Short mmCIF file of C-alpha atoms in Angstrom, two decimals:
data_model
loop_
_atom_site.label_atom_id
_atom_site.label_comp_id
_atom_site.label_asym_id
_atom_site.label_seq_id
_atom_site.Cartn_x
_atom_site.Cartn_y
_atom_site.Cartn_z
CA MET A 8 106.62 215.72 75.23
CA THR A 9 105.94 212.76 72.94
CA PRO A 10 106.56 213.53 69.26
CA ALA A 11 103.57 213.26 66.98
CA LEU A 12 103.46 209.97 65.07
CA PRO A 13 101.85 209.30 61.70
CA ARG A 14 98.15 208.45 61.89
CA THR A 15 97.83 206.65 58.52
CA ASP A 16 99.15 203.23 57.62
CA ARG A 17 101.10 204.74 54.74
CA GLY A 18 102.81 207.25 57.00
CA ARG A 19 103.59 204.63 59.56
CA LEU A 20 105.04 202.26 56.99
CA LEU A 21 107.25 205.04 55.61
CA LEU A 22 108.45 205.90 59.14
CA VAL A 23 109.26 202.24 59.87
CA LEU A 24 111.16 201.89 56.58
CA ALA A 25 113.14 205.05 57.24
CA LEU A 26 114.03 203.97 60.83
CA ALA A 27 114.95 200.47 59.57
CA THR A 28 117.30 202.01 56.99
CA LEU A 29 118.96 204.22 59.64
CA VAL A 30 119.33 201.27 62.00
CA THR A 31 120.85 199.13 59.25
CA VAL A 32 123.36 201.78 58.31
CA PHE A 33 124.21 202.33 62.01
CA THR A 34 124.74 198.70 62.79
CA ALA A 35 126.77 198.13 59.63
CA THR A 36 129.14 201.02 60.24
CA VAL A 37 129.30 202.03 63.94
CA PRO A 38 129.14 199.07 66.34
CA LEU A 39 131.71 196.41 66.72
CA LEU A 40 130.69 193.34 64.77
CA ARG A 41 131.60 190.12 66.57
CA ASP A 42 131.66 187.59 63.71
CA TRP A 43 129.75 184.92 65.74
CA PHE A 44 132.94 184.35 67.74
CA ASP A 45 131.31 182.79 70.84
CA LEU A 46 129.18 180.51 68.71
CA ARG A 47 132.36 179.34 66.91
CA VAL A 48 133.78 178.51 70.34
CA TYR A 49 130.67 176.50 71.20
CA TYR A 50 130.60 174.80 67.82
CA GLY A 51 134.29 173.91 67.81
CA SER A 52 134.17 172.55 71.33
CA ILE A 53 131.18 170.33 70.61
CA ASP A 54 132.58 169.16 67.25
CA SER A 55 135.89 168.28 68.82
CA TRP A 56 134.15 166.42 71.66
CA VAL A 57 131.75 164.43 69.55
CA HIS A 58 133.56 163.81 66.30
CA HIS A 59 137.23 163.89 67.23
CA GLY A 60 137.41 162.45 70.72
CA GLY A 61 138.70 165.72 72.18
CA ARG A 62 137.87 167.10 75.58
CA VAL A 63 135.41 169.97 75.81
CA TYR A 64 137.64 172.25 77.86
CA ASP A 65 140.80 171.61 75.82
CA TYR A 66 139.48 173.02 72.53
CA ARG A 67 140.73 176.42 71.42
CA VAL A 68 139.55 178.41 68.42
CA PRO A 69 142.42 178.18 65.90
CA GLY A 70 144.85 181.10 66.33
CA THR A 71 143.36 182.06 69.69
CA ALA A 72 143.58 181.14 73.32
CA TYR A 73 139.82 180.96 73.76
CA GLY A 74 137.84 177.89 74.63
CA PHE A 75 134.68 176.68 76.36
CA THR A 76 134.10 177.94 79.89
CA TYR A 77 130.38 177.20 80.66
CA PRO A 78 129.38 174.38 83.05
CA PRO A 79 129.39 170.90 81.50
CA PHE A 80 125.56 170.79 81.13
CA ALA A 81 125.82 173.69 78.63
CA ALA A 82 127.89 171.42 76.39
CA VAL A 83 125.27 168.65 76.76
CA ALA A 84 122.53 171.17 75.80
CA MET A 85 124.52 172.22 72.79
CA LEU A 86 124.99 168.65 71.45
CA PRO A 87 122.53 169.14 68.55
CA MET A 88 125.17 171.41 66.95
CA ALA A 89 127.18 168.28 66.27
CA LEU A 90 124.62 167.41 63.58
CA LEU A 91 124.96 170.74 61.83
CA GLY A 92 127.49 172.60 59.73
CA LEU A 93 128.91 175.85 61.10
CA ARG A 94 126.83 178.05 58.87
CA THR A 95 123.66 176.15 59.68
CA ALA A 96 124.49 176.43 63.37
CA ILE A 97 124.93 180.22 63.01
CA ALA A 98 121.53 180.48 61.26
CA ALA A 99 119.89 178.31 63.88
CA ALA A 100 121.42 180.34 66.72
CA LEU A 101 120.15 183.55 65.19
CA LEU A 102 116.66 182.13 64.82
CA LEU A 103 116.67 180.86 68.40
CA ASN A 104 117.78 184.18 69.74
CA MET A 105 115.15 186.07 67.77
CA ALA A 106 112.45 183.66 68.99
CA ALA A 107 113.73 184.11 72.60
CA LEU A 108 113.65 187.89 72.19
CA ALA A 109 110.04 187.75 70.89
CA LEU A 110 109.06 185.60 73.87
CA ILE A 111 110.75 187.97 76.31
CA LEU A 112 108.88 190.95 74.84
CA ARG A 113 105.66 189.04 74.89
CA LEU A 114 106.13 188.11 78.59
CA LEU A 115 107.13 191.63 79.57
CA ALA A 116 104.15 193.16 77.69
CA GLY A 117 101.59 190.84 79.24
CA PRO A 118 98.14 190.22 77.73
CA ASP A 119 97.97 193.81 76.59
CA TRP A 120 100.56 193.20 73.91
CA ARG A 121 98.12 193.35 70.98
CA ARG A 122 97.17 196.93 71.84
CA HIS A 123 100.37 198.20 70.16
CA GLY A 124 99.77 196.56 66.80
CA TRP A 125 102.30 196.01 64.07
CA PHE A 126 103.43 199.67 64.14
CA GLY A 127 104.35 199.68 67.83
CA TRP A 128 106.24 196.43 67.58
CA ALA A 129 107.99 197.50 64.38
CA LEU A 130 109.28 200.64 66.18
CA ALA A 131 110.26 198.53 69.21
CA ALA A 132 112.30 196.24 66.91
CA CYS A 133 114.17 199.22 65.41
CA LEU A 134 114.93 200.66 68.85
CA LEU A 135 116.06 197.27 70.25
CA ALA A 136 118.35 196.75 67.30
CA LEU A 137 120.37 199.73 68.61
CA PHE A 138 120.73 198.34 72.15
CA GLU A 139 124.40 197.44 72.52
CA PRO A 140 123.98 194.41 74.75
CA LEU A 141 121.40 192.98 72.38
CA ARG A 142 123.56 193.75 69.33
CA ASP A 143 126.49 191.98 70.93
CA THR A 144 124.40 188.98 72.01
CA LEU A 145 123.17 188.38 68.47
CA SER A 146 126.48 189.00 66.68
CA PHE A 147 128.49 186.89 69.16
CA GLY A 148 125.93 184.06 68.98
CA GLN A 149 125.52 184.26 72.74
CA VAL A 150 123.00 182.41 74.91
CA ASN A 151 121.86 185.07 77.35
CA LEU A 152 118.56 185.79 75.64
CA LEU A 153 117.67 182.13 75.89
CA LEU A 154 118.46 182.09 79.64
CA LEU A 155 116.49 185.30 80.23
CA ALA A 156 113.46 183.76 78.46
CA LEU A 157 113.70 180.64 80.70
CA VAL A 158 113.86 182.81 83.84
CA LEU A 159 110.91 185.04 82.73
CA ILE A 160 108.72 182.02 82.12
CA ASP A 161 109.05 181.31 85.84
CA ALA A 162 108.36 184.96 86.63
CA THR A 163 105.15 184.78 84.67
CA LEU A 164 104.06 181.62 86.45
CA LEU A 165 104.64 183.31 89.83
CA ALA A 166 102.97 186.52 88.78
CA THR A 167 99.82 184.66 87.55
CA GLY A 168 99.36 182.47 90.57
CA ARG A 169 100.71 179.29 88.93
CA GLY A 170 103.71 178.98 91.27
CA ARG A 171 103.41 175.22 91.57
CA LEU A 172 104.87 174.98 88.05
CA ALA A 173 107.68 177.46 88.66
CA GLY A 174 111.35 176.65 89.10
CA VAL A 175 112.15 174.55 86.05
CA GLY A 176 113.22 177.47 83.89
CA ILE A 177 115.48 178.92 86.57
CA GLY A 178 117.04 175.51 87.28
CA LEU A 179 117.88 174.95 83.63
CA ALA A 180 119.33 178.41 83.27
CA ALA A 181 121.47 177.96 86.38
CA ALA A 182 122.75 174.61 85.02
CA ILE A 183 123.79 176.26 81.76
CA LYS A 184 125.38 179.33 83.35
CA LEU A 185 126.08 180.03 87.03
CA THR A 186 124.86 183.67 87.16
CA PRO A 187 121.08 182.85 87.01
CA ALA A 188 121.48 180.80 90.20
CA LEU A 189 120.80 184.05 92.06
CA PHE A 190 117.19 183.67 91.03
CA ILE A 191 117.01 180.58 93.26
CA GLY A 192 118.04 183.01 96.04
CA LEU A 193 115.13 185.23 95.03
CA LEU A 194 112.73 182.34 95.43
CA LEU A 195 114.07 181.79 98.96
CA VAL A 196 113.85 185.49 99.81
CA ALA A 197 110.26 185.41 98.60
CA GLY A 198 109.43 182.39 100.71
CA ARG A 199 108.71 180.23 97.69
CA ARG A 200 110.52 177.17 99.08
CA ARG A 201 108.81 174.69 96.74
CA ALA A 202 109.83 176.64 93.65
CA ALA A 203 113.35 177.02 95.00
CA ALA A 204 113.49 173.31 95.67
CA VAL A 205 112.31 172.58 92.10
CA ALA A 206 114.90 174.95 90.60
CA THR A 207 117.63 173.43 92.75
CA ALA A 208 116.64 169.87 91.87
CA VAL A 209 116.52 170.70 88.13
CA ALA A 210 119.95 172.39 88.28
CA LEU A 211 121.45 169.50 90.21
CA GLY A 212 119.80 166.90 87.98
CA ALA A 213 121.08 168.62 84.82
CA THR A 214 124.52 168.82 86.33
CA ALA A 215 124.39 165.13 87.28
CA LEU A 216 123.38 164.28 83.73
CA ALA A 217 126.42 166.10 82.39
CA ALA A 218 128.63 164.30 84.83
CA TRP A 219 127.28 161.03 83.63
CA ALA A 220 127.84 162.05 79.98
CA ASP A 221 131.46 163.14 80.54
CA PRO A 222 132.85 162.53 84.05
CA ASP A 223 136.28 163.91 83.23
CA ALA A 224 134.93 167.19 81.86
CA SER A 225 132.74 167.66 84.93
CA ARG A 226 135.61 166.87 87.30
CA PHE A 227 137.88 169.34 85.51
CA TYR A 228 135.30 172.13 85.41
CA TRP A 229 134.23 171.99 89.08
CA THR A 230 137.75 171.48 90.51
CA THR A 231 139.83 173.62 88.14
CA ALA A 232 138.21 175.60 85.37
CA LEU A 233 135.57 177.28 87.58
CA TRP A 234 138.26 178.81 89.78
CA ASP A 235 140.59 179.93 87.00
CA THR A 236 139.43 183.42 86.14
CA SER A 237 142.14 183.70 83.42
CA ARG A 238 140.08 181.32 81.31
CA VAL A 239 137.29 183.87 81.31
CA GLY A 240 139.11 187.11 80.64
CA ARG A 241 141.00 189.97 82.12
CA LEU A 242 139.02 191.46 85.00
CA GLY A 243 140.04 195.02 84.22
CA TYR A 244 138.95 194.89 80.62
CA VAL A 245 136.55 197.69 79.80
CA SER A 246 133.74 195.40 78.75
CA ASN A 247 133.58 193.94 82.24
CA GLN A 248 130.81 196.08 83.78
CA SER A 249 130.59 194.34 87.15
CA VAL A 250 131.71 195.49 90.61
CA GLN A 251 134.84 193.37 90.12
CA GLY A 252 135.49 195.20 86.84
CA ILE A 253 135.24 198.62 88.58
CA LEU A 254 137.67 197.52 91.30
CA ALA A 255 140.10 196.01 88.73
CA ARG A 256 140.26 199.16 86.67
CA LEU A 257 141.02 201.03 89.94
CA GLY A 258 143.92 198.59 90.52
CA GLU A 259 142.27 197.11 93.61
CA THR A 260 142.97 193.36 93.67
CA ASP A 261 142.15 192.51 97.27
CA ARG A 262 139.48 189.78 97.20
CA ALA A 263 138.19 190.91 100.63
CA VAL A 264 137.28 194.32 99.20
CA TRP A 265 135.34 192.70 96.38
CA ALA A 266 133.63 190.34 98.79
CA LEU A 267 132.52 193.22 100.95
CA ALA A 268 131.14 195.08 97.90
CA VAL A 269 129.32 191.97 96.78
CA LEU A 270 127.73 191.57 100.26
CA LEU A 271 126.60 195.19 100.19
CA VAL A 272 125.01 194.71 96.73
CA LEU A 273 123.30 191.51 97.83
CA GLY A 274 122.03 193.20 100.99
CA VAL A 275 120.40 195.99 98.94
CA TRP A 276 119.02 193.46 96.52
CA ALA A 277 117.51 191.27 99.27
CA VAL A 278 115.76 194.21 100.95
CA ARG A 279 114.35 195.63 97.68
CA ALA A 280 113.43 192.24 96.22
CA ARG A 281 111.55 191.29 99.38
CA ARG A 282 109.62 194.54 99.25
CA ALA A 283 108.74 193.93 95.60
CA VAL A 284 107.55 190.37 96.38
CA ALA A 285 105.56 191.56 99.37
CA ALA A 286 103.62 193.86 96.97
CA GLY A 287 103.17 191.03 94.44
CA ASP A 288 105.44 192.82 91.99
CA TRP A 289 107.25 189.88 90.54
CA THR A 290 108.44 191.77 87.49
CA ALA A 291 110.33 194.21 89.67
CA ALA A 292 111.67 191.38 91.87
CA PHE A 293 113.00 189.52 88.85
CA ALA A 294 114.40 192.77 87.34
CA LEU A 295 116.26 193.55 90.57
CA THR A 296 117.67 190.08 90.64
CA GLY A 297 118.98 190.44 87.09
CA LEU A 298 120.61 193.71 88.07
CA ALA A 299 122.24 192.24 91.18
CA ALA A 300 123.48 189.24 89.27
CA CYS A 301 125.23 191.43 86.74
CA LEU A 302 126.91 193.43 89.53
CA VAL A 303 128.11 190.54 91.73
CA SER A 304 129.30 188.24 88.83
CA PRO A 305 133.09 188.50 88.70
CA ILE A 306 132.80 189.19 84.96
CA THR A 307 129.77 190.83 83.31
CA TRP A 308 130.57 191.52 79.68
CA VAL A 309 128.50 194.19 77.92
CA HIS A 310 126.39 191.59 76.12
CA HIS A 311 125.39 190.12 79.54
CA LEU A 312 123.41 193.33 80.16
CA VAL A 313 120.43 192.01 78.26
CA TRP A 314 119.42 191.08 81.88
CA LEU A 315 118.53 194.85 82.18
CA LEU A 316 115.60 194.53 79.78
CA PRO A 317 113.05 193.69 82.51
CA SER A 318 114.10 196.88 84.42
CA PHE A 319 113.16 198.93 81.39
CA ALA A 320 109.79 197.24 81.36
CA VAL A 321 109.34 198.25 85.03
CA LEU A 322 110.34 201.89 84.24
CA VAL A 323 107.87 202.12 81.41
CA ARG A 324 105.12 200.54 83.43
CA ALA A 325 105.80 203.07 86.25
CA GLY A 326 105.59 205.98 83.90
CA ARG A 327 109.31 206.84 84.14
CA LEU A 328 109.46 207.22 80.39
CA ARG A 329 112.14 209.93 80.29
CA VAL A 330 114.44 208.03 82.72
CA ALA A 331 113.96 204.85 80.65
CA GLY A 332 114.63 206.66 77.40
CA ALA A 333 117.75 208.38 78.74
CA LEU A 334 119.27 205.18 80.17
CA TYR A 335 118.38 203.22 77.12
CA ALA A 336 119.98 205.80 74.83
CA VAL A 337 123.26 205.64 76.80
CA LEU A 338 123.23 201.82 76.51
CA CYS A 339 123.05 202.23 72.74
CA THR A 340 126.11 204.39 72.43
CA SER A 341 129.05 202.01 73.15
CA VAL A 342 130.33 204.91 75.23
CA VAL A 343 132.52 202.73 77.53
CA TRP A 344 134.77 201.87 74.62
CA LEU A 345 136.07 205.44 74.64
CA TRP A 346 138.23 204.28 77.56
CA PHE A 347 139.39 201.03 75.92
CA ASP A 348 143.10 202.04 75.99
CA ASP A 349 143.17 204.06 79.16
CA ALA A 350 140.61 204.02 82.01
CA SER A 351 142.74 206.05 84.42
CA GLY A 352 141.78 209.36 85.96
CA VAL A 353 138.38 210.67 87.14
CA ASP A 354 136.97 210.64 83.59
CA GLY A 355 138.14 207.01 83.18
CA PHE A 356 136.63 206.01 86.53
CA LEU A 357 133.30 207.57 85.65
CA GLY A 358 133.20 206.86 81.88
CA SER A 359 134.62 203.35 81.67
CA ASN A 360 132.10 202.14 84.18
CA THR A 361 129.08 203.89 82.73
CA TYR A 362 127.06 200.76 82.21
CA ALA A 363 127.92 199.52 85.70
CA TRP A 364 126.68 202.87 87.17
CA ILE A 365 123.42 202.40 85.27
CA THR A 366 123.03 198.92 86.66
CA LEU A 367 123.77 200.06 90.18
CA GLY A 368 121.44 203.06 89.90
CA LEU A 369 118.56 200.81 88.75
CA LEU A 370 119.22 198.43 91.62
CA LEU A 371 118.93 201.34 94.09
CA TRP A 372 116.08 203.24 92.55
CA LEU A 373 114.03 201.01 90.31
CA PRO A 374 110.34 201.60 91.20
CA VAL A 375 108.91 198.59 93.04
CA GLY A 376 105.63 197.69 94.63
CA GLN A 377 103.59 200.50 93.07
CA LEU A 378 100.29 198.68 93.24
CA ARG A 379 96.92 199.97 94.12
CA ARG A 380 95.42 198.55 97.32
CA GLY A 381 94.10 195.05 96.74
CA LEU A 382 95.78 194.50 93.44
CA ARG A 383 98.49 191.94 94.36
CA THR A 384 99.66 188.72 92.78
CA GLY A 385 101.05 185.68 94.47
CA SER A 386 102.05 185.29 98.10
CA ARG A 387 105.20 185.22 100.12
CA SER A 388 104.24 182.12 102.04
CA THR A 389 102.58 179.84 99.54
CA SER A 390 103.13 178.79 95.97
CA THR A 391 99.44 177.99 95.28
CA THR A 392 97.76 181.30 95.94
CA THR A 393 95.53 182.47 93.12
CA ALA A 394 96.43 185.80 91.65
CA ALA A 395 93.94 188.66 91.84
CA PRO A 396 93.34 190.75 88.78
CA VAL A 397 95.96 193.39 88.25
CA PRO A 398 96.32 196.37 85.91
CA ALA A 399 98.25 195.76 82.69
CA ALA A 400 101.41 197.48 81.89
CA PRO A 401 102.32 198.85 78.50
CA ALA A 402 104.77 196.88 76.49
CA ILE A 403 108.43 197.66 76.79
CA ILE A 404 108.31 200.41 74.25
CA PRO A 405 109.88 203.79 74.86
CA ALA A 406 107.85 206.96 75.07
CA SER A 407 108.14 207.71 71.39
CA VAL A 408 106.38 204.47 70.52
CA GLN A 409 102.79 205.44 71.17
CA THR A 410 100.54 203.79 68.65
CA ASP A 411 97.14 205.05 69.66
CA PRO A 412 96.88 208.71 70.62
CA CYS A 413 93.45 208.13 72.01
CA SER A 414 94.57 205.43 74.42
CA SER A 415 97.02 207.56 76.38
CA GLY A 416 96.56 207.52 80.10
CA THR A 417 94.47 204.34 80.20
CA ALA A 418 95.18 200.93 81.72
CA ALA A 419 93.56 197.73 80.76
CA ALA A 420 92.81 195.01 83.28
CA THR A 421 94.88 191.85 83.21
CA ALA A 422 95.64 188.84 85.26
CA GLY A 423 98.77 187.67 83.46
CA GLY A 424 102.05 188.76 81.99
CA VAL A 425 105.29 189.30 83.80
CA VAL A 426 104.58 193.00 84.13
CA ALA A 427 101.11 192.50 85.37
CA PRO A 428 101.53 194.27 88.71
CA GLY A 429 101.60 197.92 87.86
CA ARG A 430 99.71 201.13 87.86
CA ALA A 431 97.73 202.85 85.10
CA ALA A 432 99.73 204.18 82.24
CA VAL A 433 100.52 207.87 82.29
CA PRO A 434 99.68 210.24 79.47
CA GLY A 435 102.09 209.72 76.58
CA ALA A 436 103.00 206.13 77.52
CA PRO A 437 102.34 203.71 74.84
CA SER A 438 132.21 183.85 80.32
CA GLU A 439 132.06 181.35 80.30
CA PRO A 440 131.70 180.87 76.69
CA THR A 441 131.15 184.50 76.06
CA ALA A 442 132.32 187.00 73.55
CA SER A 443 135.96 186.99 72.75
CA THR A 444 138.46 188.58 70.42
CA LEU A 445 140.85 187.12 67.92
CA PRO A 446 144.36 187.31 69.31
CA ALA A 447 145.81 186.83 65.85
CA ASP A 448 144.63 190.40 65.28
CA LEU A 449 144.93 191.98 68.67
CA LYS A 450 142.10 194.45 68.11
CA PRO A 451 139.76 192.78 65.62
CA GLN A 452 136.13 193.15 64.59
CA SER A 453 136.05 196.95 64.52
CA SER A 454 136.86 199.64 62.04
CA SER A 455 138.19 201.65 64.97
CA GLU A 456 140.38 198.68 66.02
CA ARG A 457 138.82 198.26 69.44
CA ALA A 458 138.79 194.74 70.74
CA SER A 459 135.54 192.85 71.14
CA SER A 460 134.27 191.83 74.53
CA TYR A 461 137.62 190.89 75.93
CA THR A 462 141.28 191.70 75.47
CA ALA A 463 144.15 190.13 73.73
CA ASP A 464 144.73 188.29 77.04
CA PRO A 465 142.91 185.02 77.52
CA PRO A 466 139.18 185.88 77.83
CA PRO A 467 135.96 183.94 78.16
CA SER A 468 135.12 181.77 75.31
#
């Protein structure tokens, strides 16, 4: 049952202020604060490359073993940092991440986003501030929100019948970081060969540009750094919430076992993604691909799980508000860190992999293709099909964020938005250069002395 919310602007403002205060206290005292570590890795690598004649992959943050591990094009894309001071770069990164988050929410909400007003979005902001992957992404100065925004732009183009323009965002994301390359696979599964070709051409073109800018760095990355997992981090570290992380914490090091598990995950993904695309449900298809990418990547740090946000949009759209709320609450708790020192035993197996179990569960049971007859977008065989009108989905706001009591149970018509394919709202609905720790202090950035996203062993930068 949805709690009653204030009906007056004064009451709503007081509620928002109270929640904002609680969120501020929580984020200042409970979560691990990352001190912009990943951004400092990016900044130091670019500064060394541009101003001191150093090599991108040789730089290490002073006092640590952590350096740049993204593909070379990521360094090219970050070149503007060479014109900024570190503090200015931190401020710019924060603004870019906030802008990317706003765009993501806008795309997931679709044209119906205005229905929730300032109150609904203020509540959503308070709730999102508690989401651990998002907290980590912001405080590490990570890039995953920017990549998610690029990918969702293509999802929107496909969902609204403008597939001829799709592929550029996915291609750029794949050139910056390898994990989003699975979305090219989605385009192939969906029969969108033109979009897949565009994405591939953009990724290869960006990679070629980086090779032209620094041939030695590109040669080193593709022949050496890419295959050296020790540069990224310890596979068994509790922050690694991928299939490989689960196996590593079990002590299973056989690559064949991991490969088999990856093939099983990809098989499930391909079947479910094809079903979603066949129903014109591009939001679910992209959500499933984000889930599968997190599971099959050798390392998926907690902050990488911002790729789960589209799945929550799908759950809300499908009226699974209690499920969405429960899973979201767990992902706000930092519960996996309880097994930071020891992940052995049954409790360690279940608890240390909590976020991976959530990801796997969503891959298996995320609602897909729940469209009324005749309400489909896109086509499996062509990239030029015009989208038919589809019912709008509520914004990605949990059940408690219902701004208009009189609008419960209604669905507005829409032809756009990533979450466009959906059914009527139910009553009550409203790394790579990744995080790292400071080895000089083996368990930094936490009042409880837990390490950040990696271990004292060499992690991703």
